[in-house]
Every structure is written in C-alpha cells, then in structure tokens.
Coordinates of C-alpha atoms in Angstrom, one line a residue:
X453 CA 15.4 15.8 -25.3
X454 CA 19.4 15.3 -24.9
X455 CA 21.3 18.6 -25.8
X456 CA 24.4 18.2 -27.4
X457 CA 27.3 20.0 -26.1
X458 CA 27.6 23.0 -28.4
X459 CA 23.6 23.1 -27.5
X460 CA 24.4 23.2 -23.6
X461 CA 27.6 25.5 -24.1
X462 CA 25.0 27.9 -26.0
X463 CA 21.8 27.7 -23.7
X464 CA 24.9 28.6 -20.8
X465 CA 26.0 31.1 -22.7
X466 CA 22.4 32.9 -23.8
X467 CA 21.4 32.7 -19.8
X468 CA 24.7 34.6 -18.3
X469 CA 23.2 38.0 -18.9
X470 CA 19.9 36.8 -16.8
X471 CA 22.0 35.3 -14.0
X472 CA 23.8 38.8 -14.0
X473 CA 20.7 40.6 -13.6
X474 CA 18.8 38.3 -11.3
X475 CA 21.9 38.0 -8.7
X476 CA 20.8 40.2 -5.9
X477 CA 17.2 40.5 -6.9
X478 CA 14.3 40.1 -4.2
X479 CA 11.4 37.4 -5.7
X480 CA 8.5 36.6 -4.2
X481 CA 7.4 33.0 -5.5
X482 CA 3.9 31.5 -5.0
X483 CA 2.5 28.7 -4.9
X484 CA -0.6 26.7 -3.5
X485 CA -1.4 23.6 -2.3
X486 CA -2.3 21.8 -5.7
X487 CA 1.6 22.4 -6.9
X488 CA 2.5 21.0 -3.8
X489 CA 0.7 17.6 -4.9
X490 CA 2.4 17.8 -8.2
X491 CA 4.6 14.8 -8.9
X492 CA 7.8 16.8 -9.6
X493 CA 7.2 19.7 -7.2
X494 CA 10.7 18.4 -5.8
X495 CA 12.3 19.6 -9.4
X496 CA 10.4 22.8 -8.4
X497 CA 12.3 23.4 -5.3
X498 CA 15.6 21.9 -6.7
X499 CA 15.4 24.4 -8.8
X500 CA 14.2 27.3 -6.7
X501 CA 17.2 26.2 -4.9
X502 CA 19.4 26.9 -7.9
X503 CA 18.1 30.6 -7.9
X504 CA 19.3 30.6 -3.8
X505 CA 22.5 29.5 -5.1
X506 CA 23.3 31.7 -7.8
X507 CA 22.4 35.2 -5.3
X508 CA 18.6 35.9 -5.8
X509 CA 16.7 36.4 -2.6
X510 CA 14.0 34.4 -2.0
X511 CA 10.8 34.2 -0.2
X512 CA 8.7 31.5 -0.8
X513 CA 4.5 31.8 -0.3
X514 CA 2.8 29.1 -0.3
X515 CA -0.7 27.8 0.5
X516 CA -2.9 25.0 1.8
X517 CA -6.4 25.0 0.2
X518 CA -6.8 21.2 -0.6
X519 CA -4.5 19.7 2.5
X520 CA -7.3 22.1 4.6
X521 CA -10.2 20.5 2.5
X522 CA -8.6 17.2 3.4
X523 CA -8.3 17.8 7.1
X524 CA -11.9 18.8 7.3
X525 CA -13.2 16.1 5.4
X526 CA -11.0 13.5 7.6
X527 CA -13.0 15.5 10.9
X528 CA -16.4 15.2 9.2
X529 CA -16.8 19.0 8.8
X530 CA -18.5 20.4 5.7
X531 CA -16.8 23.1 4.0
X532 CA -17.8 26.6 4.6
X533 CA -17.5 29.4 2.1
X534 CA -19.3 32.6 1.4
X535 CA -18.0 34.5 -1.3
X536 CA -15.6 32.2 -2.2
X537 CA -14.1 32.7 1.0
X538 CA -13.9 29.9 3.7
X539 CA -15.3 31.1 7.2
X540 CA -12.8 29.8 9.4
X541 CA -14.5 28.8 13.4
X542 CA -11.9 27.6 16.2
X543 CA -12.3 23.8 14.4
X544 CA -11.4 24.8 10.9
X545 CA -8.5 27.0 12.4
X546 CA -7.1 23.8 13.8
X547 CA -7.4 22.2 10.4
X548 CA -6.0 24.8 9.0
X549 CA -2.5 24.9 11.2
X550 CA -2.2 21.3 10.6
X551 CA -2.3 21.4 6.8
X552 CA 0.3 24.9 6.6
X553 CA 2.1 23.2 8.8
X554 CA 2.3 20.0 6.5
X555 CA 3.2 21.7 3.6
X556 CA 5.9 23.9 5.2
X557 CA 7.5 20.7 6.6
X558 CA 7.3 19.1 3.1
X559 CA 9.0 22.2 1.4
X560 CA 11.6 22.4 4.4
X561 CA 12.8 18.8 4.2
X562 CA 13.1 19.0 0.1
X563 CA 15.3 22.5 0.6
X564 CA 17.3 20.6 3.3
X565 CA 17.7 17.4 1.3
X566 CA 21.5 16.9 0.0
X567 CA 21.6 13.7 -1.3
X568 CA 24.6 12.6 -3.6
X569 CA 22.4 12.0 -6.4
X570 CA 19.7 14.6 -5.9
X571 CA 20.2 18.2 -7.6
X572 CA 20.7 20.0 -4.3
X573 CA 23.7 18.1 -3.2
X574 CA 26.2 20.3 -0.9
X575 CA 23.8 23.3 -1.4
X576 CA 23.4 23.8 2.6
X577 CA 20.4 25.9 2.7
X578 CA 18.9 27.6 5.3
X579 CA 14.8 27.9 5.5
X580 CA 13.5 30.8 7.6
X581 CA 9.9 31.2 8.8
X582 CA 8.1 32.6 12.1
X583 CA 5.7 35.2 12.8
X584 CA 6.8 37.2 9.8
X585 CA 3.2 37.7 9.1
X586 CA 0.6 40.3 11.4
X587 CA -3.0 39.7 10.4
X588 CA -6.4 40.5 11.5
X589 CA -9.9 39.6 11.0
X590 CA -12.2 40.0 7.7
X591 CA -14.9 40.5 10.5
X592 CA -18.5 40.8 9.5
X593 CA -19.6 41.8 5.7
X594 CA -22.9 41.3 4.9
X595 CA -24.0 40.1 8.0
X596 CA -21.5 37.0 7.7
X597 CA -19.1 37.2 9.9
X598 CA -15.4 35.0 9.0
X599 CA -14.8 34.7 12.4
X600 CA -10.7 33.5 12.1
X601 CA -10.5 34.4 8.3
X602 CA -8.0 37.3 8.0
X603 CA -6.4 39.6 6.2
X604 CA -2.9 40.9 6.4
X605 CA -2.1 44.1 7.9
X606 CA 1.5 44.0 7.6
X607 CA 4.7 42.3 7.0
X608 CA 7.4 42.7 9.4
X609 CA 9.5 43.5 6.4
X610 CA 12.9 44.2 8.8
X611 CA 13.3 40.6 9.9
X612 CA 12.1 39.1 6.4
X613 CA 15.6 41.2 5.1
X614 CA 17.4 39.8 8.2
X615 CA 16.8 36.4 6.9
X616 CA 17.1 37.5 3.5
X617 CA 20.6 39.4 3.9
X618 CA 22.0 36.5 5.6
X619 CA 21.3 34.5 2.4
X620 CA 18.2 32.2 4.0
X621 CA 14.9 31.9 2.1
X622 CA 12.1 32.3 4.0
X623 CA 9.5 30.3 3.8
X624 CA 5.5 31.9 4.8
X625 CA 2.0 30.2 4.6
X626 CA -0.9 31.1 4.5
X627 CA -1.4 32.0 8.3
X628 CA -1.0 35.2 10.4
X629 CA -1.1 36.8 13.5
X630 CA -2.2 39.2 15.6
X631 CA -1.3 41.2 18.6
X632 CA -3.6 39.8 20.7
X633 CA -2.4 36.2 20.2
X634 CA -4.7 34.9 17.8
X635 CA -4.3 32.9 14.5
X636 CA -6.0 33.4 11.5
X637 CA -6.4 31.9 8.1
X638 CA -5.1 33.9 5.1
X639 CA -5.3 33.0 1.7
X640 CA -1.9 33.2 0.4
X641 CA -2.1 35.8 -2.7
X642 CA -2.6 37.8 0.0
X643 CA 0.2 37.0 2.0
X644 CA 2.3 37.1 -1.2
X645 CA 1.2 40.1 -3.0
X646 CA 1.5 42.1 0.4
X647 CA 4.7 40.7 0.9
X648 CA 5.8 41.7 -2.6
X649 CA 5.1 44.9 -1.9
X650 CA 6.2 45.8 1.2
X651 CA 9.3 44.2 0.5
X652 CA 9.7 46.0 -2.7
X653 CA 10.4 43.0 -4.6
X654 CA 12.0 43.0 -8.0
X655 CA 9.8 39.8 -9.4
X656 CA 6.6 38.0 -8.1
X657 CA 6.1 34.8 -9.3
X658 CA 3.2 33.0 -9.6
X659 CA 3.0 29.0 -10.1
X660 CA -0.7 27.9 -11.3
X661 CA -2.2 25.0 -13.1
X662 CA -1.8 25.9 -16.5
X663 CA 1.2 27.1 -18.8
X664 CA 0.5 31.3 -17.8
X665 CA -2.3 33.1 -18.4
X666 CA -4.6 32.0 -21.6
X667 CA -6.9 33.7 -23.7
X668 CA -10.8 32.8 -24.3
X669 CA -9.7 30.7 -27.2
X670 CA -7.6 28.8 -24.4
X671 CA -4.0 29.5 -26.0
X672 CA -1.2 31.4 -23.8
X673 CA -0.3 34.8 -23.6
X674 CA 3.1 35.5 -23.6
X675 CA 3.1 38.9 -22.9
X676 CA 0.7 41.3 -21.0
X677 CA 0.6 45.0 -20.1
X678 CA -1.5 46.7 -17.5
X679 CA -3.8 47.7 -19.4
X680 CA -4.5 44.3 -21.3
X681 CA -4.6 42.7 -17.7
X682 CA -7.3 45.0 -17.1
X683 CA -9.5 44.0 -19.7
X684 CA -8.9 40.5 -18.5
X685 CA -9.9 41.3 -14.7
X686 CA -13.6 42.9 -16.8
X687 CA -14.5 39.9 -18.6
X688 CA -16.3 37.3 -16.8
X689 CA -14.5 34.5 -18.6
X690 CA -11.3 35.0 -16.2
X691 CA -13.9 35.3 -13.2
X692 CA -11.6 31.9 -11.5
X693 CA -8.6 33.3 -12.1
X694 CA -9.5 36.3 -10.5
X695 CA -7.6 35.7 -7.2
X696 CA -4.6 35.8 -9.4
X697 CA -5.1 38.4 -11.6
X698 CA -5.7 40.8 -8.5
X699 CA -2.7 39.9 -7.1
X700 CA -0.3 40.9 -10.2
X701 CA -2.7 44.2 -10.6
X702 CA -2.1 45.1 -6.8
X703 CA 1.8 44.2 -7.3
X704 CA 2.2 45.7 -10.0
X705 CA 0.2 49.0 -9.4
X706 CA 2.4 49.0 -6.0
X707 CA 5.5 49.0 -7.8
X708 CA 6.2 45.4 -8.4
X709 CA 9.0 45.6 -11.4
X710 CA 7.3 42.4 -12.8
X711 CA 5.3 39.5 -12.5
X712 CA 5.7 36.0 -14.2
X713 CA 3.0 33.2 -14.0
X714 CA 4.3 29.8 -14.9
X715 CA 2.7 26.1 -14.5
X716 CA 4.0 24.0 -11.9
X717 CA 3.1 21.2 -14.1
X718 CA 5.9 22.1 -16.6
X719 CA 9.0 20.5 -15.5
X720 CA 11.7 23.4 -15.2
X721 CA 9.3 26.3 -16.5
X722 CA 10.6 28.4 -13.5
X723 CA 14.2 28.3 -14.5
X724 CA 12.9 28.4 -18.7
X725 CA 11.1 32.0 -17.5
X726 CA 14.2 33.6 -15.9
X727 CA 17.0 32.4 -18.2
X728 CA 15.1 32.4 -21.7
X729 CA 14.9 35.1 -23.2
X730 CA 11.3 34.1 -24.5
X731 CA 10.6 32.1 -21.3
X732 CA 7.9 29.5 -20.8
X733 CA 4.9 31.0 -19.7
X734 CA 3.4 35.0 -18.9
X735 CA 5.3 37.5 -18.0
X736 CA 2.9 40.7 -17.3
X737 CA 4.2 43.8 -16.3
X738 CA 3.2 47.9 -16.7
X739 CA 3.8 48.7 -20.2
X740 CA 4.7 45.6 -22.7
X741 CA 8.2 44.2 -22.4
X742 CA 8.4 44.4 -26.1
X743 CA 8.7 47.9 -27.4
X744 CA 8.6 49.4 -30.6
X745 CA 10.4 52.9 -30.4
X746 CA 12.6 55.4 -31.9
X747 CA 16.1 54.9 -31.6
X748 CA 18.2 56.1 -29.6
X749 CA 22.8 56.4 -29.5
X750 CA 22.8 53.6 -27.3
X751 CA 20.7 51.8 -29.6
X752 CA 24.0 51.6 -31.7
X753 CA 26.0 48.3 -31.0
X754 CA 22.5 46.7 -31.1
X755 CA 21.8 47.8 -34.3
X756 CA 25.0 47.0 -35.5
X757 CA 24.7 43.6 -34.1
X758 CA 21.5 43.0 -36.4
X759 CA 22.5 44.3 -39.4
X760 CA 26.2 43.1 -39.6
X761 CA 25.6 39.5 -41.1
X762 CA 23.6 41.1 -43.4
X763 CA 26.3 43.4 -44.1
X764 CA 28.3 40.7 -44.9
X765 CA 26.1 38.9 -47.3
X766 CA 26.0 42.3 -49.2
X767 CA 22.2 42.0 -48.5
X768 CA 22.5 45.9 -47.0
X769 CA 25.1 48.5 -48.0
X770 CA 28.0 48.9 -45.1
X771 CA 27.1 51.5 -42.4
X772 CA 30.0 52.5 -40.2
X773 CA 29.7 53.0 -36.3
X774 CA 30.2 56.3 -37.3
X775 CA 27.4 56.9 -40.1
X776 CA 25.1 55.3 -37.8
X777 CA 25.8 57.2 -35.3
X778 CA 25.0 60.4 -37.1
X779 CA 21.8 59.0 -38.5
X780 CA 20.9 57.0 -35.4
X781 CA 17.5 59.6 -35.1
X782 CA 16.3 58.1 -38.6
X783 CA 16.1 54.7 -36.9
X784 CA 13.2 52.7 -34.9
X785 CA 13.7 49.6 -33.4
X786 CA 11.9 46.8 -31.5
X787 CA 13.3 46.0 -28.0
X788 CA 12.3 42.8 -26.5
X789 CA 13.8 42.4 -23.0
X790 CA 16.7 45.1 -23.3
X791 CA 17.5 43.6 -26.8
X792 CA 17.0 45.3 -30.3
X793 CA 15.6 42.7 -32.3
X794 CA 14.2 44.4 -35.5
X795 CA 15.3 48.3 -37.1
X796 CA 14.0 50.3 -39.8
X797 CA 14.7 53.6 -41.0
X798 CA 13.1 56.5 -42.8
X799 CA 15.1 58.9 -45.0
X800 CA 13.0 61.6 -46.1
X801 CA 13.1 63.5 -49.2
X802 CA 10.8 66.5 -48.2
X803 CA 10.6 68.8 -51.1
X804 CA 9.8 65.8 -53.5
X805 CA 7.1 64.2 -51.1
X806 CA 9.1 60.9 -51.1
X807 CA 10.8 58.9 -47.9
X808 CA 13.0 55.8 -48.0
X809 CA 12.6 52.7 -46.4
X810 CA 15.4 51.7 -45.5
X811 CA 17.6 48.7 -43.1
X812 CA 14.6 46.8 -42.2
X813 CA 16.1 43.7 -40.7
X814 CA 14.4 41.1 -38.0
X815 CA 16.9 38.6 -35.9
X816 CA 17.0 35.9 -37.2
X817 CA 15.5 34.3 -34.3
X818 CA 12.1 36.3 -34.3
X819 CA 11.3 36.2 -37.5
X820 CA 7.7 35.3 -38.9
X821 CA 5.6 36.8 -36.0
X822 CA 4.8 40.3 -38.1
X823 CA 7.6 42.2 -36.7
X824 CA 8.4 43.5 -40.4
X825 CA 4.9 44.3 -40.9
X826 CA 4.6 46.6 -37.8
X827 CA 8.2 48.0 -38.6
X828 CA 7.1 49.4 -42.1
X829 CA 3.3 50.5 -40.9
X830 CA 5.3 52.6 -37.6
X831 CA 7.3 53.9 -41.0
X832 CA 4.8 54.7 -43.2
X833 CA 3.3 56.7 -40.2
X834 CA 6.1 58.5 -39.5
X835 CA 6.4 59.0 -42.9
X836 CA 2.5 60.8 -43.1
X837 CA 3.5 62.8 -40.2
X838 CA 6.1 64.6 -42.3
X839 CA 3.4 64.7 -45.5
X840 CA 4.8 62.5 -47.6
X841 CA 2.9 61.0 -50.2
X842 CA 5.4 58.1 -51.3
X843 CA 7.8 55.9 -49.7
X844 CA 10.4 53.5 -51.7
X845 CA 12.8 50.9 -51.3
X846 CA 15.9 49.7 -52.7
X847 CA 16.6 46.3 -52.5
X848 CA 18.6 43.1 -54.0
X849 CA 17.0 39.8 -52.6
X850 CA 13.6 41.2 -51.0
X851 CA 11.7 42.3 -53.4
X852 CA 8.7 40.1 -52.7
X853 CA 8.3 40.3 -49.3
X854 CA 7.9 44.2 -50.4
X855 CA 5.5 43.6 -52.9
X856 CA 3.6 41.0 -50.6
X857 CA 3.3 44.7 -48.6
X858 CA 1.7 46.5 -51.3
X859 CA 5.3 47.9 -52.8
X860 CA 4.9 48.1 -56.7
X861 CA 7.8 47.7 -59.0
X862 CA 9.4 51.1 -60.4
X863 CA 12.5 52.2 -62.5
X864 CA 15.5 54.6 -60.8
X865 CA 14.3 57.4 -62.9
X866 CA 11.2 57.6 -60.4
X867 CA 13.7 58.0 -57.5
X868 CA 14.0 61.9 -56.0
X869 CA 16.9 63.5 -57.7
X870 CA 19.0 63.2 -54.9
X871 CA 18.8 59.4 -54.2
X872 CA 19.0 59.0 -58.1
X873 CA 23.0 60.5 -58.4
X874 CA 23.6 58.2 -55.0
X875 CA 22.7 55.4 -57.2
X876 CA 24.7 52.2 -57.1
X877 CA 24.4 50.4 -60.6
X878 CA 26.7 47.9 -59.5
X879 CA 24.7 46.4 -57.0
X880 CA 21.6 46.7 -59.4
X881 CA 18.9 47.2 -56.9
X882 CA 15.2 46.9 -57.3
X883 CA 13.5 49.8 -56.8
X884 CA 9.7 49.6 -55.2
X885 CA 7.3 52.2 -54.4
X886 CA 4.3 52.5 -52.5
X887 CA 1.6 55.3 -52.9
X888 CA 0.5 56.4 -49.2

C-alpha cells in the first residue's frame, strides 16, 4: 500500500505524542530463534534500530531453540527434554554456545550494517553484550537432574545501565554464568522477564509466531488485563503458549508498566504497536488500557475535543469550557490510551424520578464496537443508584439509534417540570424515554 502525502504527514503527525512518551523509556524486546529464521527479521532490527535512534533504551533478548536443535542434529545427538525442558550434558552445552553465539553474530552484523540503501544508513550503533547474565543450575527435580540447564539468579543490572546510559543496546542470549566459571543454558523468557524486572523496565516486548495472543476461536486479542491473562494461564487450550504467558504474569506482577506481544511475521508490527494508537497486536497490562470512568476537570479539553464537531453541526447544544467545567462530575467517559474517546452524562431530576441522557458522543474513529451501548448501560446504572425510575433523551438526528436501545417515543409534556421551561422549540427535539 503507497500512502499519499497528506496520509504520511498524518500517520507522522498521530505518532509524535508516542515518540514523546517512548523517548527515554527502558524496553526489554524478545525474541527466539524462529524470528530469527524469518525472512524479513532484518526489517525487525532496522526497525528496532529506529527506536535506538529516536532515545528508547534497549535491550534485546533473544534465543536459540532451533539453531541448538540444528547443532545437535548435525552431531548426531538426540534431543533431550523432560518437562519440556532440555537437559543440557557438557556436549549439548557446546551446541548450545555455538548456536547463541550464531544468532548474536547475525543480530550484531544487521545493527552494524550502514549501507546507503539499507534503512540503517549513518545510524552508527553500538551493540553491547558480556557476562551481564549470573545463572545457576535447575539441579535435580524429580530425580532428573538438568545438569548445565539453569536458571537466572540475577542481572548485573549496573553495567546493563552503563551500556544503556551511553546510548548502546545490549544484546543477551539465552546463556549465563556462574561464579564458579561455568556456563549454562537458559531459556530466554527467563533471561528476559528477569531482566525486565530487575531493570525496571517501562515495556517488555514479546515477538512470537502469530499476530498477539488469540482466543480459543483463534481470533486476536487486542487488549488484556491481569486478570483475563489469568484465566488464559487456567485453561489448557493456551498450555503452549505457557512459556509466554508466564513471563508477562511475572513482569507484570513485578512491576512491568506493560507488555506488548506482536508477530515477527508481520512486517513493521513492532513500530505499528508503539506508534498506533490501536497497534498491531496484544498489549496486556494490569488493569485494561481502555477505561470506562467518571470524569474528571482534566477530562475537559478531551471532552471538548469530542463534542466540538458535533457542536458545530448543531447535532448537540453549545457547552462552554466554563459550563463544562462546572458540570464536568455529571460526565463519564471512555479513555483508551490517555485519550477520551466516548462521554455521556446524566442529569438527574430527583424529586420526579427522572434522569437525562445527555452528550453521548463516540470519535468518530471508534465507532461501531458498542462503546454507545456500554456508555448508556454505565448511565442507566448510575442512574438506579440514585432511584430513578426513568431516563430520557432529547435529540435531533439520533432518534433511532435510541429506540434501537429500547428508548420509546414521548411528547415534551412528559418531561420533568424543570427540563420542560428549558425547552428549546426551535431546535424541535425528539424526546425518548425509557422505563428502568
């Protein structure tokens, strides 16, 4: 698809508050070895290298699974698992430092590569790895013992910022080591969730096979809260993806801000995640990004915003800064991302057991997903809570969405007495009511 130049000026436009917020930011990206076989995975480091270049910090986590399977098949070895965990002798470990550092040399030579006609040309940057990583042994579980399989005990989280603060992105795989001078063999959600934590990272990032996480019926979440994420980690049906899921739990139980999943098969769903506001793919975090709450006085301009075109098109009645201001605690709104993107209010009329739906507007651009819907129902609620036994709405060119909603046609005489001398006959409104 070829944008047009108004289309490129916009999509530029719509990302500046996201390059604003990411500059400075600490992500954690990961990544196995499939991605690394992908046939564009150097448009996934071209563009990880535009997120170097516009001031995120980076560290990069990456692993090794197939290029090991490779090595061992090459050496005539059968594969050892138990647990879904490979048992790792003084062969396999060899097999296992070859492939990590394969993959690492791969990675490093696409972030160094500064060809005129590549993506990355001039960028200069530097790629830091070493023995950020300390580890030690699974040991024996069940009477199996993993011999060099390991775990990691800790991140040396001071030289990972050294690198970081000089504006480097380290690079880690999925090895570690140990005081003692041995090497073992990680898996790398465990190198990158522990890093994630102990370096307090803003994002982890997680790049697997298909568009984000997907539901039993195989479709894409787009958004997930904890406690959604949990349900997923019970059901048996996500049982493969469990590595995963475990490692945005333990991030984000830790204290991970968020964490996005994206497919490393979807050319440029890394930089669609960070500078979209809908993104590309799953973007889990503690309580759902989009959030249906009462207003609040820096609600305002947002509000404004949204209701102003309308305004315009004498769809709604004019509402100053000022009025709005004053009535900003009749308001709720839906925030997606730091964004109101849908308002209602409720104007009660206590003594005559009637409340008035009022302002509900959707943007423009998230309309049709039931936003309205769960606008009026949070009303109606709110609207029981004070015992109210009818709500109403005035309107000019909505009248059937209302109705579609159960609203039922009425006259301005059924109105309470105060909303009646407030009347406009000019504008002619419809007036609907529905028994609640």
């Amino acid at each position: 698809m070829v944008l047009s130049v108004n289309d490129s000026v916009k999509l530029f436009r719509n990302s500046a508050p996201y390059i604003n917020s990411h500059r400075g930011k600490t992500f954690v990206l990961m990544f196995g070895g499939e991605a690394v076989e992908e046939a564009h995975f150097a448009n996934i480091i071209s563009d990880i290298a535009l997120l170097n270049s516009l001031g995120v910090r980076l560290v990069l986590v990456h692993g090794a699974r197939p290029q090991i399977d490779q090595r061992e098949a090459l050496r005539n070895r059968p594969l050892r698992f138990h647990n879904e965990i490979r048992i790792t002798d003084k062969e396999t470990i060899e097999s296992v430092k070859d492939a990590a550092g394969s993959v690492r040399s791969q990675v490093e030579a696409l972030l160094t590569m500064g060809l005129a006609n590549s993506p990355m040309h001039g960028a200069q940057i530097r790629v830091c790895s070493g023995n950020l990583v300390v580890a030690m042994p699974i040991g024996v579980k069940g009477g199996v013992d993993y011999e060099l399989t390991g775990l990691v005990r800790r991140i040396d989280v001071n030289g990972l910022n050294d690198h970081l603060n000089d504006g480097s992105i380290v690079l880690l795989g999925p090895m570690g080591y140990s005081s003692t001078g041995e090497v073992f063999n990680l898996s790398h959600e465990d190198v990158a969730t522990q890093t994630a934590i102990q370096l307090k990272a803003d994002k982890l990032i997680i790049f697997t096979e298909a568009e984000g996480l997907l539901n039993e019926e195989g479709a894409l979440v787009r958004n997930l809260d904890r406690r959604r994420l949990q349900a997923m980690l019970d059901n048996p049906h996500y049982r493969p993806q469990a590595n995963v899921l475990n490692a945005i739990a333990n991030s984000l139980d830790a204290g991970v801000g968020r964490c996005h999943c994206v497919s490393y098969r979807q050319d440029g769903a890394l930089l669609q995640e960070l500078f979209t506001r809908d993104g590309a793919g799953t973007l889990i975090s503690q309580v759902y990004y989009e959030q249906l709450r009462q207003a609040n006085i820096e609600d305002v301009g947002g509000i404004l915003q949204l209701i102003n075109p309308l305004e315009e098109k004498g769809v709604l009645v004019k509402r100053s800064r000022e009025l709005l201001e004053s009535e900003i605690h009749k308001f709720t709104v839906i925030e997606r991302d730091g964004m109101v993107i849908a308002c209602a209010a409720l104007y009660p009329y206590v003594d005559e057991g009637m409340g008035e739906l009022a302002c509900v507007v959707t943007h423009k651009d998230y309309q049709g997903s039931n936003r309205g819907e769960r606008m009026m129902n949070e009303i109606i609620a709110q609207a029981k809570s004070l015992g109210l036994q009818k709500i109403f709405v005035l309107t000019t060119v909505t009248g059937h969405w209302f109705r579609e909603q159960g609203f039922l046609p009425s006259t301005v005489d059924e109105l309470p007495e105060g909303k009646k001398r407030l009347y406009n006959y000019q504008r002619n409104s419809k007036v609907l009511i529905m028994n609640i």
